[in-house]
mmCIF file of C-alpha atoms and ligand atoms in Angstrom:
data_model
loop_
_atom_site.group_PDB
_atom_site.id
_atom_site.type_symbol
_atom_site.label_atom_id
_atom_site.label_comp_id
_atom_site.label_asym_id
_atom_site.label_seq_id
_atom_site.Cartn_x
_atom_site.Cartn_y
_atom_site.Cartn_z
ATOM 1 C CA UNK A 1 26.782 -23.480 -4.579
ATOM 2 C CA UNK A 2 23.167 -23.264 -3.733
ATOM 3 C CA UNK A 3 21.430 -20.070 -5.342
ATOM 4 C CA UNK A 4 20.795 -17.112 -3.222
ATOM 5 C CA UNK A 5 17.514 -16.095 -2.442
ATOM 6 C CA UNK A 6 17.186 -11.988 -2.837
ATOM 7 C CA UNK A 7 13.834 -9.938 -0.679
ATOM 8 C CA UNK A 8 14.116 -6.259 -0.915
ATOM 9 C CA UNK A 9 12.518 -3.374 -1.135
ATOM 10 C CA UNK A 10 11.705 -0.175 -3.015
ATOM 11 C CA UNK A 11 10.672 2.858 -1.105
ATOM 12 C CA UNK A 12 10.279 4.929 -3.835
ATOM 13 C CA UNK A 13 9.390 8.355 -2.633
ATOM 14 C CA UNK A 14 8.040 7.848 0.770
ATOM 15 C CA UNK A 15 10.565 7.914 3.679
ATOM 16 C CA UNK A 16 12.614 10.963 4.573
ATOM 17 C CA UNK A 17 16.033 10.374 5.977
ATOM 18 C CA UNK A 18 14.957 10.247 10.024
ATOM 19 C CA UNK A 19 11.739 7.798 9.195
ATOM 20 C CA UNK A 20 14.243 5.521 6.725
ATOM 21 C CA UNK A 21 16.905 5.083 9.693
ATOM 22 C CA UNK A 22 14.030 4.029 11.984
ATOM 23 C CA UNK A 23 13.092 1.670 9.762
ATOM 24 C CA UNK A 24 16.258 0.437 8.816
ATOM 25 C CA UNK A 25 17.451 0.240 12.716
ATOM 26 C CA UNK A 26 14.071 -1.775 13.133
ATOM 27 C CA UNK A 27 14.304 -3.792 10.159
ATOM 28 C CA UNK A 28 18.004 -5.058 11.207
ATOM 29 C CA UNK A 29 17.006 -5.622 15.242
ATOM 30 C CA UNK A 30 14.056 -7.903 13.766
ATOM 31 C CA UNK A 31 16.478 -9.630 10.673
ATOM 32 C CA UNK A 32 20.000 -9.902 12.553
ATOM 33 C CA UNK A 33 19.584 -13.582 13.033
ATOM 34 C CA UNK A 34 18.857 -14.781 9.541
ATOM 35 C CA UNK A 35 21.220 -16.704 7.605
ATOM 36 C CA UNK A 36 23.088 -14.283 5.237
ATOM 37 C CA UNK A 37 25.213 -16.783 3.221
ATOM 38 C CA UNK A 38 21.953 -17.975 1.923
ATOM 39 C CA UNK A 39 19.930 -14.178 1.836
ATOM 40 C CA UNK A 40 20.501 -10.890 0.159
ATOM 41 C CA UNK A 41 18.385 -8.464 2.104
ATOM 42 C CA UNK A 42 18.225 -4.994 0.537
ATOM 43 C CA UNK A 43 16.532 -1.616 1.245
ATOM 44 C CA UNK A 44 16.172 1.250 -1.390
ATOM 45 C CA UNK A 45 15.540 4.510 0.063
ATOM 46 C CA UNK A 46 15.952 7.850 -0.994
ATOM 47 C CA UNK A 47 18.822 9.134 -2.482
ATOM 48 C CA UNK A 48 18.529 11.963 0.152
ATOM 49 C CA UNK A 49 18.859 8.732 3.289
ATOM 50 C CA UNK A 50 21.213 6.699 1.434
ATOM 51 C CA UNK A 51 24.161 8.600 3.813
ATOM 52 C CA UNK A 52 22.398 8.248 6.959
ATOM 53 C CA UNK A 53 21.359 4.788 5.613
ATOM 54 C CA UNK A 54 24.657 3.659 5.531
ATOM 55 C CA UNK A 55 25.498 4.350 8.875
ATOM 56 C CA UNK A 56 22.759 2.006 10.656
ATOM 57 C CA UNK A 57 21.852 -0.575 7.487
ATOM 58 C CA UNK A 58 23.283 -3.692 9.557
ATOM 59 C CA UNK A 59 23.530 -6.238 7.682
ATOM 60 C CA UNK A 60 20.456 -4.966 5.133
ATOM 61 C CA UNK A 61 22.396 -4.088 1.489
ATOM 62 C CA UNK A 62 21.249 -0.495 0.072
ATOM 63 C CA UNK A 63 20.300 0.524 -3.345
ATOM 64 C CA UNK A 64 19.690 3.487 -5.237
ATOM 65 C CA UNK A 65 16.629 4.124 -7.267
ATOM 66 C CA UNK A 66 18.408 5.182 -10.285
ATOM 67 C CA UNK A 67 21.814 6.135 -11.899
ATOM 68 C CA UNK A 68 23.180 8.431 -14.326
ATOM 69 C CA UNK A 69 25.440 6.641 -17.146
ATOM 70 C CA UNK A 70 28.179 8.954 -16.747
ATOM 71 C CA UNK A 71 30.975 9.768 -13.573
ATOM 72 C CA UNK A 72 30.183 13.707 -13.840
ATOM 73 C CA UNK A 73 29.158 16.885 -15.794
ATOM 74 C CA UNK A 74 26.636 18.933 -17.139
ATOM 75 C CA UNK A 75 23.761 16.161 -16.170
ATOM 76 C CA UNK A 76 21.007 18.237 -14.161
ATOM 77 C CA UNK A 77 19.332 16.530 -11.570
ATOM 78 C CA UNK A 78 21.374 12.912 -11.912
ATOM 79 C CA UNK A 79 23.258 11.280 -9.702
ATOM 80 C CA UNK A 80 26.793 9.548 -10.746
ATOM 81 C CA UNK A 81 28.235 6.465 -9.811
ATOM 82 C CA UNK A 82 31.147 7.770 -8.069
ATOM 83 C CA UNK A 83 28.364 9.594 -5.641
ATOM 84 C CA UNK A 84 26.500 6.605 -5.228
ATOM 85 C CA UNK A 85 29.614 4.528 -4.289
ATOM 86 C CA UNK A 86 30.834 6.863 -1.615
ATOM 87 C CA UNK A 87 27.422 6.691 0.437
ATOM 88 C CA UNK A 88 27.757 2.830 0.325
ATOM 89 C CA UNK A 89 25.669 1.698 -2.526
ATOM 90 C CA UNK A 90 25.155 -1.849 -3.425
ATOM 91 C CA UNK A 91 22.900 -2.184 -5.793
ATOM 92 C CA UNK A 92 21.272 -0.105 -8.393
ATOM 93 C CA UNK A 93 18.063 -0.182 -9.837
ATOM 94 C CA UNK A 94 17.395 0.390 -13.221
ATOM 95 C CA UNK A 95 14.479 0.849 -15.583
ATOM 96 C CA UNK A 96 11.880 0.721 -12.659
ATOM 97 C CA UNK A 97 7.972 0.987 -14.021
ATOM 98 C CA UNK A 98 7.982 4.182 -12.691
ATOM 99 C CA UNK A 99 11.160 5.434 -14.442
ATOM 100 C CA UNK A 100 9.868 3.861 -17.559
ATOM 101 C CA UNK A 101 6.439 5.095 -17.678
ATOM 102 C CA UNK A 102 6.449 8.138 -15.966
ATOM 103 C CA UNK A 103 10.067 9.351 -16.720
ATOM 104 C CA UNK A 104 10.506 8.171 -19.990
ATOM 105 C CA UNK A 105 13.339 6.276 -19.845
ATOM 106 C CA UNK A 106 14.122 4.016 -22.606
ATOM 107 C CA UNK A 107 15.552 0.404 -22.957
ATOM 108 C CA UNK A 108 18.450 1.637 -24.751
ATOM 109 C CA UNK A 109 18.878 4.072 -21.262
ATOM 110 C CA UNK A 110 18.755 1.027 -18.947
ATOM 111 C CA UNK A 111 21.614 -0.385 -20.672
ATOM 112 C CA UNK A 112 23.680 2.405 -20.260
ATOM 113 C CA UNK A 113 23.147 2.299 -16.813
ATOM 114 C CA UNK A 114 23.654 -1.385 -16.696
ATOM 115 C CA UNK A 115 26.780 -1.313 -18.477
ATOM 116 C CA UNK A 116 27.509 1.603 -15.987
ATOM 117 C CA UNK A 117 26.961 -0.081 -12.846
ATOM 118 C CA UNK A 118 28.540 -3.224 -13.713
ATOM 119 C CA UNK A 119 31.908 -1.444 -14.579
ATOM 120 C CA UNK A 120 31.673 0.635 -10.942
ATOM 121 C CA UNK A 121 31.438 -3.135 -9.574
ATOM 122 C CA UNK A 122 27.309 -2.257 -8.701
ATOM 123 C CA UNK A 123 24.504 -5.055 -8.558
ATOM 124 C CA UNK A 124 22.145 -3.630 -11.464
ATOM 125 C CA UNK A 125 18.613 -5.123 -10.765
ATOM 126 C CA UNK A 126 16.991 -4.708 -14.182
ATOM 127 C CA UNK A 127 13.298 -4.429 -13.684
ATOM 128 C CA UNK A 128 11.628 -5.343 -16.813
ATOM 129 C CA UNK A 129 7.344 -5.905 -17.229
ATOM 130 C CA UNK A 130 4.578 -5.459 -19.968
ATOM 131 C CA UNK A 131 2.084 -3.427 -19.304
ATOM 132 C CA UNK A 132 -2.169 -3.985 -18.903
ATOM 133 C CA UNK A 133 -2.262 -2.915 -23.064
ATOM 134 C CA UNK A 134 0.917 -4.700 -23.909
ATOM 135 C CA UNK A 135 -0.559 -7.936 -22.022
ATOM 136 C CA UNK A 136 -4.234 -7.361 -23.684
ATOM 137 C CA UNK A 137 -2.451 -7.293 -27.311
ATOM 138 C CA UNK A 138 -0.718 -10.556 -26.297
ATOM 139 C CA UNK A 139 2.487 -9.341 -26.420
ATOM 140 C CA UNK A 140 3.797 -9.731 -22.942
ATOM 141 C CA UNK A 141 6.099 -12.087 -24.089
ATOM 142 C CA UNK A 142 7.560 -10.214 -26.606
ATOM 143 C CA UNK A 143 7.859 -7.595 -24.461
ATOM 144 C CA UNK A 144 9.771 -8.913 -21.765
ATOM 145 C CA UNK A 145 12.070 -10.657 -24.601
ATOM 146 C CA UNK A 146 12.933 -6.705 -25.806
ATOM 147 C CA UNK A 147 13.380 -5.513 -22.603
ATOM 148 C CA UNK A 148 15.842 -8.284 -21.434
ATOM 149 C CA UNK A 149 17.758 -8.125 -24.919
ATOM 150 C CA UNK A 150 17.909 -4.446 -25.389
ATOM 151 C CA UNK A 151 18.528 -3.889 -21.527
ATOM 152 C CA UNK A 152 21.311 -6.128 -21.391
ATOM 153 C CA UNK A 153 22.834 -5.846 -24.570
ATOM 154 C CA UNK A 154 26.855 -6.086 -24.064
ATOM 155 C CA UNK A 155 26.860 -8.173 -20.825
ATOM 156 C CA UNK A 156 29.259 -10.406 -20.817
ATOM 157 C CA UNK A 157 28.490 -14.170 -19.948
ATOM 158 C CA UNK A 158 31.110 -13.505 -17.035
ATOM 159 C CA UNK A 159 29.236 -10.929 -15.729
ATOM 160 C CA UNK A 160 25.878 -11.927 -16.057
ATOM 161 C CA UNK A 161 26.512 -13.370 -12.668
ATOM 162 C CA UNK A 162 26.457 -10.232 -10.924
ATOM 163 C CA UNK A 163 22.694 -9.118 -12.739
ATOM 164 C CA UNK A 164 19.369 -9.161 -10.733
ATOM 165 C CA UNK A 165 16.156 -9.432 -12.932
ATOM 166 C CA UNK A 166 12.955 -8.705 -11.411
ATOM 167 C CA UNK A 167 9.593 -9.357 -13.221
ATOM 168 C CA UNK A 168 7.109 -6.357 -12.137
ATOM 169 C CA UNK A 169 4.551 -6.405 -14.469
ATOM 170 C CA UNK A 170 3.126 -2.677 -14.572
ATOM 171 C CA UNK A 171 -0.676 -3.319 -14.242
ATOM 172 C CA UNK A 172 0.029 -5.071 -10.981
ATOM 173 C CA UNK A 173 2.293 -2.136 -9.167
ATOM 174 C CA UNK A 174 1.316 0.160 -6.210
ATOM 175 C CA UNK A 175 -1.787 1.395 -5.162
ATOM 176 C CA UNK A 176 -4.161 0.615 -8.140
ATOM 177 C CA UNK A 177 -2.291 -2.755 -9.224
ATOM 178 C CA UNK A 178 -3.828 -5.958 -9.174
ATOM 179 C CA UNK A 179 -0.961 -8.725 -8.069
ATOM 180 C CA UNK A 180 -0.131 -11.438 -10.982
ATOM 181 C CA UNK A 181 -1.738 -14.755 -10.420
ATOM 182 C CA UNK A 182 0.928 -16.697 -9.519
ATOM 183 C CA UNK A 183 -0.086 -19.059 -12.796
ATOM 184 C CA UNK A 184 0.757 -16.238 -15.089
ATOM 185 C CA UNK A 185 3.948 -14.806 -12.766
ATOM 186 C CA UNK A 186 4.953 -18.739 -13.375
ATOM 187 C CA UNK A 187 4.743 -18.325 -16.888
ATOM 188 C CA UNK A 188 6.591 -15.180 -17.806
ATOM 189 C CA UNK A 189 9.356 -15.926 -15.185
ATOM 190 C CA UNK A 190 10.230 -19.347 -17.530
ATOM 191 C CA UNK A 191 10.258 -16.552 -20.359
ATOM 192 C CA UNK A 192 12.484 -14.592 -18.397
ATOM 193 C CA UNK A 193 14.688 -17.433 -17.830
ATOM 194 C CA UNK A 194 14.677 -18.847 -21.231
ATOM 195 C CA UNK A 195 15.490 -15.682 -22.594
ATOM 196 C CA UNK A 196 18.372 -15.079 -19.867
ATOM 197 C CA UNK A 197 20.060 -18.875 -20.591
ATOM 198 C CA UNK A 198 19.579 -17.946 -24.519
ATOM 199 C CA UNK A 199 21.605 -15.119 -24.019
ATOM 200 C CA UNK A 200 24.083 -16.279 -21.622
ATOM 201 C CA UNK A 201 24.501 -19.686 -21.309
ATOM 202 C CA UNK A 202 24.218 -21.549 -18.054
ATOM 203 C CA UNK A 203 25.180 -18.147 -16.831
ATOM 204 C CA UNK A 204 21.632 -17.069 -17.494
ATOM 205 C CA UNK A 205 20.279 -20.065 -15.467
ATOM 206 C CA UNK A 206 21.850 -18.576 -11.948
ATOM 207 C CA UNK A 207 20.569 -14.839 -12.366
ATOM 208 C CA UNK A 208 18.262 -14.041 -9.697
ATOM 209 C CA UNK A 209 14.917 -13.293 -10.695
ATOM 210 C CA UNK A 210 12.542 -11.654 -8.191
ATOM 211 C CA UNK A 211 8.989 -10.880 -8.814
ATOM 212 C CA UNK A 212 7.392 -7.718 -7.824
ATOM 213 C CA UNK A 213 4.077 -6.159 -7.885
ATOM 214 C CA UNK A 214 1.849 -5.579 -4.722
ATOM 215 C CA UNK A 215 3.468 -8.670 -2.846
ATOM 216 C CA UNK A 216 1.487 -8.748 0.301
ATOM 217 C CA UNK A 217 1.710 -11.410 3.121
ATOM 218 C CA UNK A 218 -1.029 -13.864 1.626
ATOM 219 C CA UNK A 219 0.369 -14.170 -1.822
ATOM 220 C CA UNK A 220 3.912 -14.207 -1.097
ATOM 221 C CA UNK A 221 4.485 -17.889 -0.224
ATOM 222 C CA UNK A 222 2.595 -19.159 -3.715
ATOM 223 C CA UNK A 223 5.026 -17.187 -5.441
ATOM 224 C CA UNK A 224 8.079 -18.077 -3.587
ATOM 225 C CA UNK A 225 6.947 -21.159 -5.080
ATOM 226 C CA UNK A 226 7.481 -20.811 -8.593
ATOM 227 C CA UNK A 227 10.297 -22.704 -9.918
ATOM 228 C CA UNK A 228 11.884 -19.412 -11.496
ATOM 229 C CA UNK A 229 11.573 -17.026 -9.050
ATOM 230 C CA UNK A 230 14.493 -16.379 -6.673
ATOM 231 C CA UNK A 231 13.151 -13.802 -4.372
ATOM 232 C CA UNK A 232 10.340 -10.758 -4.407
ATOM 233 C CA UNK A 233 10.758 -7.158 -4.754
ATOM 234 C CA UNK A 234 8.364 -5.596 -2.716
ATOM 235 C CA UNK A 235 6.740 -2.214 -2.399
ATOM 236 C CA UNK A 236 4.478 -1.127 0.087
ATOM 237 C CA UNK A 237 3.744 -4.433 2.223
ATOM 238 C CA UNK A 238 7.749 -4.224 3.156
ATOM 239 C CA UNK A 239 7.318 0.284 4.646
ATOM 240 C CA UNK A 240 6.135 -1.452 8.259
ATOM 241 C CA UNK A 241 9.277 -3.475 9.110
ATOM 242 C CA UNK A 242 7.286 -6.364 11.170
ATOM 243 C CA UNK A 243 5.241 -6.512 7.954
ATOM 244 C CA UNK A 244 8.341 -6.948 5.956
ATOM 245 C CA UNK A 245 9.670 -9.376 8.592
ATOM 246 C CA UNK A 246 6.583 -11.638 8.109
ATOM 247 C CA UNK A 247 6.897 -12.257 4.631
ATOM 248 C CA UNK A 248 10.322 -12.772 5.577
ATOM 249 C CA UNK A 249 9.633 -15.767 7.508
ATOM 250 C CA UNK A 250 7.081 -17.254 5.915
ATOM 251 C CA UNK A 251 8.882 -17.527 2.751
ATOM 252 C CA UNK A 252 12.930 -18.204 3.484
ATOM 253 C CA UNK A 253 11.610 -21.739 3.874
ATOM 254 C CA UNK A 254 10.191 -21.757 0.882
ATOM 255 C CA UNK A 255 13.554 -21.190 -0.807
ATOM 256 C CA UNK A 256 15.410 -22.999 1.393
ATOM 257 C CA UNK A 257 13.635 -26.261 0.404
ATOM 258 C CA UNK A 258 13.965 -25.155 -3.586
ATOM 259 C CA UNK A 259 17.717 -24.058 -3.174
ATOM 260 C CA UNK A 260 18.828 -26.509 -0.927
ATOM 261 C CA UNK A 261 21.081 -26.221 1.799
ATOM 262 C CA UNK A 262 24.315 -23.676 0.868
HETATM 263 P P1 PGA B 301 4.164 -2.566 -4.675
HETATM 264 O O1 PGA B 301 5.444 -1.970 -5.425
HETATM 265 O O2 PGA B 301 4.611 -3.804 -3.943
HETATM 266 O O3 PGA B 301 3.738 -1.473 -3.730
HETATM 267 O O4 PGA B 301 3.151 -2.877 -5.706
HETATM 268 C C1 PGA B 301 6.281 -2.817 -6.143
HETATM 269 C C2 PGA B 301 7.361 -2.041 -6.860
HETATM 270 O O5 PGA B 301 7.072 -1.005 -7.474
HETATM 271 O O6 PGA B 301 8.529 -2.466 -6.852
#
C-alpha cells in the first residue's frame, strides 16, 4: 500500500469558534477534490471549536491540542478522552513545543497520553524537537532519540501503525523561529526513522513523519523532498486557507512521485 502523505495544521490559540468554521467551510470548498485515499488533511483548533468544527470539517480530520491521561475526575482544567471523542476527534496531539516548554510537560507525560489515545482508538501525533541550546551542545540527536524512546515507551509494534511523528525543532517555531535547512531537517528525520525501525521493526519504517516549524510556501516543496518526511505540520502559513491550499498543491506532487501511486 503506498504511504499516506499527512498536511495539517495547528492553530494553537488563535481562532475562536465562528472564525475556525469559516475557515474550515473555506478550507473544505478549496480541498474537496483532492484525492483522500492518498491524503490525511487535518485541522487543530480550539478545544472551545472542536463542536462546531465537527459539524462543517468536510472531509478535513480534527485534532485536539492536548489530552488528559485519564477518562474523568479531580483533573482541573484537562480535557478527557471520552470528551474529546464525543465532539469528533481524530487525532491528538501530544507533547507540542509549546506544551513542553511553556507548560512543562514531561516525556514521561506524553506517554501517558500516547498510551491514552491509542487505547480510545485516537491518532497520537507525537511532536518531538531539540531545542537552539540542545542543538548548540550537539545533542540534537540524542535528544530526539529520548524523546521518541521515552514518549513511546509501551507501543506495541502492532500499533505503531496508528502513530504520527512530527519533527518541530523548537528554535525554528512561530513568530521568532528560523525554519530548518532542509539539509539538517534531512538529517534528523533519518534519526527519527532509525530510531522508529529500531524500536519497532519494519513497523517503524511506515510511521508518518511530518516536519514542522515555520513551513511557508517557498520552503515547503524542498522539504516535501526529503526522503523521510511524509507530510508538514504547519503553523501560521496554513490560518489563510488559500495560503494553506497553495502549499497544498505545490507539494501533493511531490509525494505522489515519492509514494507512488496508492
Ligand atoms: P509555525 O508553527 O509554522 O507557525 O512555525 C509550527 C507549529 O508550532 O506546529
Amino acid at each position: 500500500m503506498a504511504k499516506m502523505c499527512c498536511l495539517g495544521s495547528n492553530n494553537k490559540m488563535t481562532m475562536t469558534i465562528r472564525e475556525t468554521v469559516d475557515y474550515l467551510r473555506a478550507l473544505d470548498f478549496l480541498t474537496a477534490q483532492l484525492p483522500r485515499e492518498s491524503l490525511r488533511l487535518f485541522f487543530i483548533p480550539s478545544f472551545t471549536a472542536l463542536s462546531a468544527a465537527s459539524a462543517c470539517a468536510g472531509g478535513i480530520d480534527l485534532g485536539a491540542q492536548n489530552m488528559c491521561w485519564e477518562e474523568r475526575g479531580q483533573f482541573t482544567g484537562e480535557v478527557s478522552p471520552l470528551m474529546l471523542r464525543e465532539v469528533g476527534v481524530s487525532i491528538v496531539e501530544i507533547g507540542h513545543s509549546e506544551r513542553r516548554h511553556i507548560f512543562g510537560e514531561t516525556d514521561e507525560m506524553a506517554n501517558r497520553k500516547v498510551l491514552c489515545a491509542l487505547s480510545h482508538g485516537f491518532t497520537p501525533l507525537l511532536c518531538v524537537g531539540e531545542t537552539a541550546e540542545q542543538r548548540a551542545c550537539g545533542i540534537a540527536d540524542e535528544i530526539l532519540r529520548i524523546q521518541l524512546i521515552r514518549g513511546l515507551r509501551g507501543v506495541s509494534a502492532a500499533d505503531a501503525g496508528r502513530l504520527v511523528v512530527a519533527y518541530e525543532p523548537v528554535w525554528a517555531i512561530g513568530a521568532g523561529g528560523t525554519p530548518a535547512a532542509p539539509d539538517y531537517a534531512g538529517e534528523k528525520h533519518a534519526v527519527l526513522r532509525q530510531t522508529l525501525c529500531a524500536l519497532f521493526g519494519p513497523a517503524g519504517a511506515e510511521i508518518p513523519l511530518l516536519y514542522g516549524g515555520s513551513v511557508n510556501l517557498e520552503n515547503c516543496g524542498p522539504l516535501a523532498l526529503l526522503p523521510e518526511v511524509d507530510g508538514l505540520f504547519i503553523g501560521r502559513s496554513a490560518w489563510e486557507p488559500a495560503g494553506f491550499y497553495r502549499i497544498i498543491q505545490t507539494v501533493l506532487p511531490i509525494f505522489k512521485i515519492k509514494n507512488g501511486p496508492c
